[in-house]
């Protein structure tokens, strides 16, 4: 059980405004193994960390991220006075303290994200993930040594084959659809399995019982306590 890695989803999204530096710092303070974030491109080509295609849910702004400049997005409140961070800011906050899963949300994010990771020398600390497996194939073409992870909500029958085809080292799967035989099949194929996002202790216990390799959660405090790793 202690070998299961803990991923703070969007930082510690159940405790702080999601995908903000405050949220990532909280996750790091708790002692997660990885944080997870989402990236989109702004109208002027900057990588920003925000989940949705639009600004409406998580900020006091409106409209599509891709139709706003970085300056316009930085002027918004992302919760508790926090700003929408750039990917560089998040990488710099995490570097040397934890790994980071970066979900490629917006189209065209593959190459700029790879270049940003290379510029900071964080190739060993980063895993690029996506529901869009063609984006992972692009990442592997750009930098074959970079780890990528396929994400599925309800995995199709050929999910393992799809993941292997794009060179994924693992898969993230909605915890509601994970089954023992599926985890075993993934392990037999040499793939790690990460469950997302159980946020209660009974849900987390169920995932641990399945033998998953990692768990992504909005409540990393609960998972770390369950694993006997927090409080430290």
PDB file of C-alpha atoms in Angstrom, residues 1-5 227:
ATOM      1  CA  UNK A   1       0.000   0.000   0.000  1.00  0.00           C
ATOM      2  CA  UNK A   2       2.813   2.415   0.852  1.00  0.00           C
ATOM      3  CA  UNK A   3       4.208   2.067  -2.670  1.00  0.00           C
ATOM      4  CA  UNK A   4       1.119   3.655  -4.239  1.00  0.00           C
ATOM      5  CA  UNK A   5       1.994   7.092  -5.563  1.00  0.00           C
ATOM      6  CA  UNK A 227      -1.428   5.614   3.678  1.00  0.00           C
TER       7      UNK A 227
END
